[in-house]
CSV table of C-alpha atoms and ligand atoms in Angstrom, one decimal:
chain,number,residue,atom,x,y,z
A,298,UNK,CA,52.2,37.8,11.8
A,299,UNK,CA,52.7,38.1,8.1
A,300,UNK,CA,54.7,34.9,7.7
A,301,UNK,CA,52.1,33.0,9.6
A,302,UNK,CA,49.5,34.3,7.4
A,303,UNK,CA,51.8,33.4,4.4
A,304,UNK,CA,52.3,29.8,5.3
A,305,UNK,CA,48.3,29.1,6.4
A,306,UNK,CA,47.4,30.5,3.1
A,307,UNK,CA,49.9,28.5,1.0
A,308,UNK,CA,48.8,25.1,3.2
A,309,UNK,CA,45.1,26.1,2.5
A,310,UNK,CA,45.9,26.4,-1.1
A,311,UNK,CA,47.9,23.4,-1.8
A,312,UNK,CA,45.1,21.4,0.2
A,313,UNK,CA,42.4,23.0,-1.8
A,314,UNK,CA,44.2,22.4,-5.1
A,315,UNK,CA,45.1,18.8,-4.5
A,316,UNK,CA,41.5,17.9,-3.2
A,317,UNK,CA,40.1,19.7,-6.2
A,318,UNK,CA,42.3,18.2,-8.4
A,319,UNK,CA,41.7,14.7,-7.6
A,320,UNK,CA,37.7,15.6,-7.7
A,321,UNK,CA,38.2,16.9,-11.3
A,322,UNK,CA,40.0,13.8,-12.5
A,323,UNK,CA,37.4,11.7,-10.4
A,324,UNK,CA,34.6,13.2,-12.3
A,325,UNK,CA,36.5,13.2,-15.7
A,326,UNK,CA,36.9,9.4,-15.3
A,327,UNK,CA,33.5,8.7,-14.5
A,328,UNK,CA,32.4,10.8,-17.4
A,329,UNK,CA,34.7,8.6,-19.6
A,330,UNK,CA,33.3,5.3,-18.1
A,331,UNK,CA,29.7,6.5,-19.1
A,332,UNK,CA,30.7,6.7,-22.5
A,333,UNK,CA,31.6,2.7,-22.9
A,334,UNK,CA,31.2,1.5,-26.4
A,335,UNK,CA,28.9,-1.1,-27.0
A,336,UNK,CA,29.1,-2.7,-30.6
A,337,UNK,CA,28.0,0.2,-32.4
A,338,UNK,CA,26.0,1.8,-29.8
A,339,UNK,CA,27.2,3.8,-26.6
A,340,UNK,CA,26.4,3.0,-23.3
A,341,UNK,CA,25.4,6.6,-22.3
A,342,UNK,CA,24.9,6.6,-18.6
A,343,UNK,CA,25.1,4.0,-15.7
A,344,UNK,CA,23.0,3.9,-12.6
A,345,UNK,CA,23.4,1.6,-9.7
A,346,UNK,CA,20.3,-0.6,-9.1
A,347,UNK,CA,20.3,-0.6,-5.0
A,348,UNK,CA,17.7,-2.9,-5.3
A,349,UNK,CA,19.5,-5.6,-7.3
A,350,UNK,CA,23.0,-5.3,-5.6
A,351,UNK,CA,24.2,-6.7,-2.5
A,352,UNK,CA,27.7,-6.4,-0.6
A,353,UNK,CA,29.0,-7.3,2.6
A,354,UNK,CA,27.8,-7.3,5.3
A,355,UNK,CA,24.8,-8.2,3.6
A,356,UNK,CA,22.2,-8.0,6.3
A,357,UNK,CA,21.2,-5.4,8.7
A,358,UNK,CA,20.7,-5.4,12.4
A,359,UNK,CA,17.7,-7.4,12.2
A,360,UNK,CA,19.6,-10.0,10.2
A,361,UNK,CA,17.8,-9.4,7.1
A,362,UNK,CA,18.1,-7.5,3.8
A,363,UNK,CA,15.8,-5.2,2.6
A,364,UNK,CA,16.1,-6.2,-1.0
A,365,UNK,CA,17.0,-9.8,-0.9
A,366,UNK,CA,16.0,-13.2,0.6
A,367,UNK,CA,18.3,-16.2,1.1
A,368,UNK,CA,17.2,-19.7,2.3
A,369,UNK,CA,17.6,-23.4,2.4
A,370,UNK,CA,21.1,-24.3,3.4
A,371,UNK,CA,22.6,-20.7,2.7
A,372,UNK,CA,23.9,-18.5,5.3
A,373,UNK,CA,25.8,-15.3,5.8
A,374,UNK,CA,29.2,-14.5,6.8
A,375,UNK,CA,29.0,-10.8,7.3
A,376,UNK,CA,32.5,-10.4,6.4
A,377,UNK,CA,33.0,-12.7,3.6
A,378,UNK,CA,30.1,-14.1,1.6
A,379,UNK,CA,26.7,-15.5,1.4
A,380,UNK,CA,27.4,-19.2,1.3
A,381,UNK,CA,24.8,-21.1,-0.9
A,382,UNK,CA,26.1,-24.5,-0.3
A,383,UNK,CA,29.1,-25.8,2.3
A,384,UNK,CA,31.4,-28.3,0.9
A,385,UNK,CA,29.5,-31.2,2.1
A,386,UNK,CA,27.0,-33.4,0.0
A,387,UNK,CA,23.4,-33.0,-0.6
A,388,UNK,CA,23.2,-29.1,0.2
A,389,UNK,CA,21.2,-26.5,-1.6
A,390,UNK,CA,20.7,-22.8,-1.0
A,391,UNK,CA,19.6,-19.8,-2.8
A,392,UNK,CA,19.6,-15.9,-2.6
A,393,UNK,CA,16.7,-14.1,-4.5
A,394,UNK,CA,15.9,-10.4,-5.2
A,395,UNK,CA,12.6,-9.4,-3.6
A,396,UNK,CA,11.9,-7.1,-6.5
A,397,UNK,CA,11.7,-7.7,-10.0
A,398,UNK,CA,14.1,-6.2,-12.5
A,399,UNK,CA,12.2,-4.2,-15.0
A,400,UNK,CA,15.1,-2.2,-16.8
A,401,UNK,CA,15.3,-2.9,-20.2
A,402,UNK,CA,19.0,-2.5,-20.2
A,403,UNK,CA,21.4,-3.5,-17.6
A,404,UNK,CA,24.7,-5.1,-16.6
A,405,UNK,CA,25.1,-7.2,-13.5
A,406,UNK,CA,28.5,-8.0,-12.1
A,407,UNK,CA,28.7,-11.0,-9.6
A,408,UNK,CA,31.5,-12.0,-7.7
A,409,UNK,CA,31.4,-15.6,-6.6
A,410,UNK,CA,33.8,-18.2,-5.4
A,411,UNK,CA,33.5,-21.8,-6.1
A,412,UNK,CA,35.9,-24.2,-4.1
A,413,UNK,CA,36.5,-27.4,-2.4
A,414,UNK,CA,39.4,-29.7,-1.2
A,415,UNK,CA,39.3,-32.2,-4.0
A,416,UNK,CA,40.8,-31.2,-7.4
A,417,UNK,CA,38.9,-34.0,-9.2
A,418,UNK,CA,35.5,-34.9,-7.3
A,419,UNK,CA,33.4,-31.9,-7.0
A,420,UNK,CA,30.0,-30.3,-7.9
A,421,UNK,CA,27.5,-29.7,-8.8
A,422,UNK,CA,27.6,-25.8,-9.6
A,423,UNK,CA,25.9,-22.6,-9.2
A,424,UNK,CA,23.3,-20.8,-11.1
A,425,UNK,CA,22.4,-17.3,-11.9
A,426,UNK,CA,18.7,-16.4,-12.5
A,427,UNK,CA,16.6,-14.1,-14.5
A,428,UNK,CA,13.2,-15.5,-14.1
A,429,UNK,CA,9.5,-14.9,-13.6
A,430,UNK,CA,9.6,-17.2,-10.7
A,431,UNK,CA,11.6,-16.8,-7.6
A,432,UNK,CA,12.6,-18.6,-4.5
A,433,UNK,CA,11.2,-21.9,-5.6
A,434,UNK,CA,13.6,-24.8,-4.6
A,435,UNK,CA,14.3,-27.5,-7.0
A,436,UNK,CA,16.6,-29.9,-8.7
A,437,UNK,CA,18.2,-27.3,-11.2
A,438,UNK,CA,21.2,-26.3,-9.3
A,439,UNK,CA,18.9,-26.1,-6.2
A,440,UNK,CA,16.2,-24.1,-8.0
A,441,UNK,CA,12.9,-25.2,-9.8
A,442,UNK,CA,12.7,-26.9,-12.9
A,443,UNK,CA,10.6,-25.7,-16.2
A,444,UNK,CA,11.7,-22.1,-15.1
A,445,UNK,CA,10.4,-19.2,-17.4
A,446,UNK,CA,13.3,-16.9,-18.4
A,447,UNK,CA,17.1,-17.3,-18.4
A,448,UNK,CA,19.6,-19.7,-16.5
A,449,UNK,CA,23.1,-19.2,-16.7
A,450,UNK,CA,24.8,-22.2,-14.9
A,451,UNK,CA,28.4,-22.3,-13.8
A,452,UNK,CA,28.1,-25.9,-14.0
A,453,UNK,CA,31.4,-27.7,-12.5
A,454,UNK,CA,30.1,-31.4,-12.6
A,455,UNK,CA,29.9,-32.9,-16.3
A,456,UNK,CA,27.0,-35.5,-16.1
A,457,UNK,CA,28.2,-37.1,-19.4
A,458,UNK,CA,31.1,-36.8,-22.0
A,459,UNK,CA,31.5,-33.9,-23.9
A,460,UNK,CA,34.0,-32.7,-26.5
A,461,UNK,CA,34.5,-29.6,-24.2
A,462,UNK,CA,35.9,-29.2,-20.7
A,463,UNK,CA,34.4,-28.5,-17.3
A,464,UNK,CA,33.7,-26.2,-15.3
A,465,UNK,CA,31.5,-24.8,-18.0
A,466,UNK,CA,29.2,-21.8,-18.4
A,467,UNK,CA,26.0,-22.6,-20.3
A,468,UNK,CA,23.1,-20.4,-20.8
A,469,UNK,CA,19.6,-21.9,-21.2
A,470,UNK,CA,16.5,-20.1,-21.6
A,471,UNK,CA,13.3,-21.5,-20.2
A,472,UNK,CA,9.7,-21.4,-21.6
A,473,UNK,CA,7.9,-22.6,-18.5
A,474,UNK,CA,7.4,-26.0,-19.7
A,475,UNK,CA,10.4,-27.7,-21.1
A,476,UNK,CA,12.7,-29.7,-18.6
A,477,UNK,CA,16.2,-29.2,-18.1
A,478,UNK,CA,18.2,-31.8,-19.6
A,479,UNK,CA,20.5,-32.9,-16.8
A,480,UNK,CA,22.2,-36.0,-18.7
A,481,UNK,CA,23.6,-33.8,-21.2
A,482,UNK,CA,24.1,-30.9,-19.0
A,483,UNK,CA,21.8,-28.7,-20.9
A,484,UNK,CA,24.1,-29.2,-24.0
A,485,UNK,CA,21.2,-29.2,-26.8
A,486,UNK,CA,19.2,-26.4,-24.9
A,487,UNK,CA,22.2,-24.1,-24.5
A,488,UNK,CA,21.8,-20.6,-26.1
A,489,UNK,CA,25.3,-19.8,-25.4
A,490,UNK,CA,28.3,-21.4,-23.4
A,491,UNK,CA,31.9,-21.5,-22.7
A,492,UNK,CA,34.4,-23.5,-20.6
A,493,UNK,CA,36.5,-21.6,-18.0
A,494,UNK,CA,38.2,-23.0,-15.1
A,495,UNK,CA,36.8,-20.6,-12.3
A,496,UNK,CA,37.3,-23.0,-9.7
A,497,UNK,CA,40.1,-22.9,-7.1
A,498,UNK,CA,41.4,-19.7,-8.6
A,499,UNK,CA,44.2,-17.2,-7.4
A,500,UNK,CA,41.9,-14.2,-8.2
A,501,UNK,CA,38.6,-13.0,-7.4
A,502,UNK,CA,36.1,-14.8,-10.0
A,503,UNK,CA,33.3,-12.7,-11.4
A,504,UNK,CA,30.7,-13.0,-14.1
A,505,UNK,CA,29.4,-9.9,-15.9
A,506,UNK,CA,26.2,-10.0,-17.8
A,507,UNK,CA,25.2,-7.2,-19.8
A,508,UNK,CA,21.4,-7.2,-21.4
A,509,UNK,CA,20.2,-4.7,-24.2
A,510,UNK,CA,16.4,-5.6,-24.6
A,511,UNK,CA,15.8,-6.8,-28.2
A,512,UNK,CA,19.3,-6.4,-29.0
A,513,UNK,CA,21.7,-8.9,-27.3
A,514,UNK,CA,22.9,-10.7,-24.2
A,515,UNK,CA,26.6,-10.8,-23.2
A,516,UNK,CA,28.3,-12.8,-20.7
A,517,UNK,CA,32.1,-12.2,-19.7
A,518,UNK,CA,33.9,-13.7,-16.7
A,519,UNK,CA,37.0,-12.8,-14.7
A,520,UNK,CA,39.0,-15.8,-13.8
A,521,UNK,CA,42.7,-15.5,-15.0
A,522,UNK,CA,43.8,-12.1,-13.7
A,523,UNK,CA,42.3,-8.9,-12.2
A,524,UNK,CA,40.1,-7.0,-14.8
A,525,UNK,CA,41.1,-9.5,-17.4
A,526,UNK,CA,37.5,-10.3,-18.9
A,527,UNK,CA,37.2,-13.4,-21.0
A,528,UNK,CA,34.3,-13.0,-23.5
A,529,UNK,CA,32.0,-16.3,-22.8
A,530,UNK,CA,29.0,-15.8,-25.4
A,531,UNK,CA,26.7,-13.3,-27.1
A,532,UNK,CA,23.2,-14.3,-27.8
A,533,UNK,CA,21.5,-11.9,-30.4
A,534,UNK,CA,17.8,-10.9,-30.3
A,535,UNK,CA,17.5,-12.7,-26.7
A,536,UNK,CA,14.0,-11.7,-25.0
A,537,UNK,CA,13.7,-11.9,-21.3
A,538,UNK,CA,10.5,-11.6,-19.6
A,539,UNK,CA,9.7,-8.2,-19.0
A,540,UNK,CA,9.5,-8.9,-15.2
A,541,UNK,CA,12.3,-10.9,-14.1
A,542,UNK,CA,13.7,-11.7,-10.6
A,543,UNK,CA,17.3,-12.0,-10.1
A,544,UNK,CA,18.3,-15.0,-8.0
A,545,UNK,CA,21.3,-17.3,-7.2
A,546,UNK,CA,21.3,-21.1,-6.2
A,547,UNK,CA,23.5,-23.8,-6.0
A,548,UNK,CA,23.5,-27.7,-5.1
A,549,UNK,CA,25.8,-30.4,-4.1
A,550,UNK,CA,25.1,-34.0,-4.7
A,551,UNK,CA,27.2,-36.9,-3.9
A,552,UNK,CA,30.1,-34.5,-4.6
A,553,UNK,CA,30.4,-31.1,-3.4
A,554,UNK,CA,32.0,-27.6,-3.2
A,555,UNK,CA,31.2,-24.5,-1.2
A,556,UNK,CA,29.5,-22.0,-3.6
A,557,UNK,CA,29.5,-18.3,-2.4
A,558,UNK,CA,28.1,-14.9,-3.8
A,559,UNK,CA,30.4,-12.5,-2.7
A,560,UNK,CA,28.8,-9.3,-4.4
A,561,UNK,CA,26.2,-8.6,-6.7
A,562,UNK,CA,26.6,-4.9,-8.4
A,563,UNK,CA,23.6,-4.1,-11.1
A,564,UNK,CA,23.4,-1.2,-13.0
A,565,UNK,CA,20.9,0.2,-15.6
A,566,UNK,CA,22.0,2.2,-18.5
A,567,UNK,CA,20.8,4.2,-21.6
A,568,UNK,CA,22.2,3.3,-25.1
A,569,UNK,CA,22.6,5.7,-27.8
A,570,UNK,CA,22.3,4.5,-31.3
A,571,UNK,CA,25.3,5.0,-33.3
A,572,UNK,CA,23.5,7.9,-35.6
A,573,UNK,CA,22.8,9.9,-32.6
A,574,UNK,CA,25.1,12.8,-33.1
A,575,UNK,CA,26.5,13.8,-29.6
A,576,UNK,CA,25.3,17.5,-29.9
A,577,UNK,CA,23.6,19.1,-26.9
A,578,UNK,CA,20.3,18.5,-27.7
A,579,UNK,CA,20.5,14.8,-28.1
A,580,UNK,CA,22.5,14.6,-24.8
A,581,UNK,CA,19.6,16.6,-22.9
A,582,UNK,CA,17.0,14.1,-24.4
A,583,UNK,CA,18.8,11.1,-23.3
A,584,UNK,CA,19.5,12.7,-20.0
A,585,UNK,CA,15.7,13.3,-19.5
A,586,UNK,CA,14.9,9.7,-20.8
A,587,UNK,CA,17.3,8.1,-18.4
A,588,UNK,CA,15.8,10.0,-15.4
A,589,UNK,CA,12.0,9.3,-16.2
A,590,UNK,CA,13.1,5.6,-16.4
A,591,UNK,CA,14.3,5.6,-13.0
A,592,UNK,CA,13.5,6.5,-9.4
A,593,UNK,CA,14.5,9.7,-7.5
A,594,UNK,CA,17.9,8.4,-6.7
A,595,UNK,CA,18.5,8.9,-10.3
A,596,UNK,CA,17.8,12.7,-9.9
A,597,UNK,CA,19.8,12.8,-6.8
A,598,UNK,CA,22.8,11.3,-8.3
A,599,UNK,CA,22.7,13.7,-11.2
A,600,UNK,CA,21.8,16.8,-9.0
A,601,UNK,CA,24.8,15.9,-7.0
A,602,UNK,CA,27.0,15.6,-10.0
A,603,UNK,CA,25.9,19.0,-11.0
A,604,UNK,CA,26.4,20.6,-7.8
A,605,UNK,CA,30.0,18.9,-7.4
A,606,UNK,CA,30.7,20.4,-11.1
A,607,UNK,CA,29.5,23.7,-9.9
A,608,UNK,CA,31.4,23.6,-6.5
A,609,UNK,CA,34.5,22.6,-8.4
A,610,UNK,CA,34.0,25.5,-10.9
A,611,UNK,CA,33.5,28.0,-8.2
A,612,UNK,CA,36.2,26.9,-6.3
A,613,UNK,CA,38.8,26.5,-8.7
A,614,UNK,CA,37.8,30.2,-10.1
A,615,UNK,CA,37.8,31.6,-6.6
A,616,UNK,CA,41.1,29.9,-5.5
A,617,UNK,CA,42.6,31.1,-8.8
A,618,UNK,CA,41.4,34.6,-8.1
A,619,UNK,CA,42.5,34.3,-4.4
A,620,UNK,CA,46.0,33.2,-5.6
A,621,UNK,CA,46.3,36.0,-8.3
A,622,UNK,CA,45.1,38.6,-5.5
A,623,UNK,CA,47.7,37.2,-3.2
A,624,UNK,CA,50.3,37.3,-5.7
A,625,UNK,CA,49.5,40.9,-6.6
A,626,UNK,CA,49.4,41.7,-2.9
A,627,UNK,CA,52.8,40.0,-2.4
A,628,UNK,CA,54.0,41.8,-5.3
A,629,UNK,CA,53.0,45.1,-3.7
A,630,UNK,CA,53.6,44.5,-0.2
A,631,UNK,CA,51.3,43.7,2.8
A,632,UNK,CA,49.2,40.6,3.1
A,633,UNK,CA,47.2,41.3,5.8
A,634,UNK,CA,44.0,39.6,6.1
A,635,UNK,CA,44.3,38.8,2.5
A,636,UNK,CA,43.6,34.8,3.3
A,637,UNK,CA,40.2,35.7,4.8
A,638,UNK,CA,39.4,38.2,1.9
A,639,UNK,CA,40.2,35.7,-0.7
A,640,UNK,CA,38.1,33.0,0.9
A,641,UNK,CA,35.1,35.5,0.7
A,642,UNK,CA,35.8,36.3,-2.8
A,643,UNK,CA,36.0,32.6,-3.5
A,644,UNK,CA,32.3,32.2,-2.5
A,645,UNK,CA,31.2,35.3,-4.1
A,646,UNK,CA,32.8,34.4,-7.4
A,647,UNK,CA,31.4,30.9,-7.5
A,648,UNK,CA,28.0,31.9,-7.0
A,649,UNK,CA,28.1,34.2,-9.5
A,650,UNK,CA,29.7,32.1,-12.3
A,651,UNK,CA,27.5,31.2,-15.4
A,652,UNK,CA,27.6,27.7,-14.4
A,653,UNK,CA,25.5,28.0,-11.5
A,654,UNK,CA,22.8,29.9,-13.0
A,655,UNK,CA,22.7,27.5,-16.0
A,656,UNK,CA,22.9,24.6,-13.6
A,657,UNK,CA,19.8,25.7,-11.7
A,658,UNK,CA,17.8,26.6,-14.8
A,659,UNK,CA,18.5,23.0,-16.0
A,660,UNK,CA,17.6,21.7,-12.6
A,661,UNK,CA,14.2,23.5,-12.2
A,662,UNK,CA,13.0,22.3,-15.8
A,663,UNK,CA,13.2,18.8,-15.0
A,664,UNK,CA,12.8,18.6,-11.1
B,832,CA,CA1,26.1,-30.9,-14.7
């Protein structure tokens, strides 16, 4: 009997220890990510925007997506992608968020794929939009001209000769009146640009757009290797419309490519200025600010994290206490029902820990 108890207890201990070790490192890792530096500023906390993110299978059982519309030639392959255009001439398609993006600071990470059979005749390209208008088809990579806001064009077809190579990423800020200059691929209108051979790559191609209102817009691209981000451009003091829709569109003409959106992950975040000393008071105030900007899912996430930390603290303490107790009993002989006893103590110990009390107080102030 005793030996069976012993083996059970040790298996349970090992399992608990392993799972909570991984949980602990998971939490620690997430915390480290939250503190990403951004120039002199610090990205404090990030929060995924469900309303502006989309992943496979993209649609629900009604063949729709609650937060996104797609149209024209665009179609969904639920396992793989939202295909904006097939690799055929004269196609155009679009994907637009239904709600406007109102966050003042955000990161949008888009996995896309531009591919085709030809290595020398292909086009025209894919656009990412942050504009006042939405879902209005037109000639600019499948979307309306004279747009208000930002267009980031993944242009694969050079309409004229340039000193730089194509494919090229070109950002154009539209005022709602000026026409996009097709002839020179928006060269004279670009607020930022870089050349990057993102077509027919061996790795997943991704665009990462980081925006901090009144501060800057930065665009990075992954196309050489996994997690190898190439800085494309940064525009200082760029102002987007306060209410912008996030969209994607693509077009083919005489030449073609397939243009796919594989996933979109958007996050809003809070930025701490460099002079904000990382003391407790400041951390709290930025926590409250972050929450007040966002909906209940924010509170959920933070409450969830608190509970996980509390649970972790409680169980680690309980487990340690149980182990000590077990060792002690081993030493003085007779384990008996010690496994169960240890379990009870685990719970009791956790509930009384300072962490739980502090956490609930903290929570009730806010919620
Ligand atoms: Ca072009």
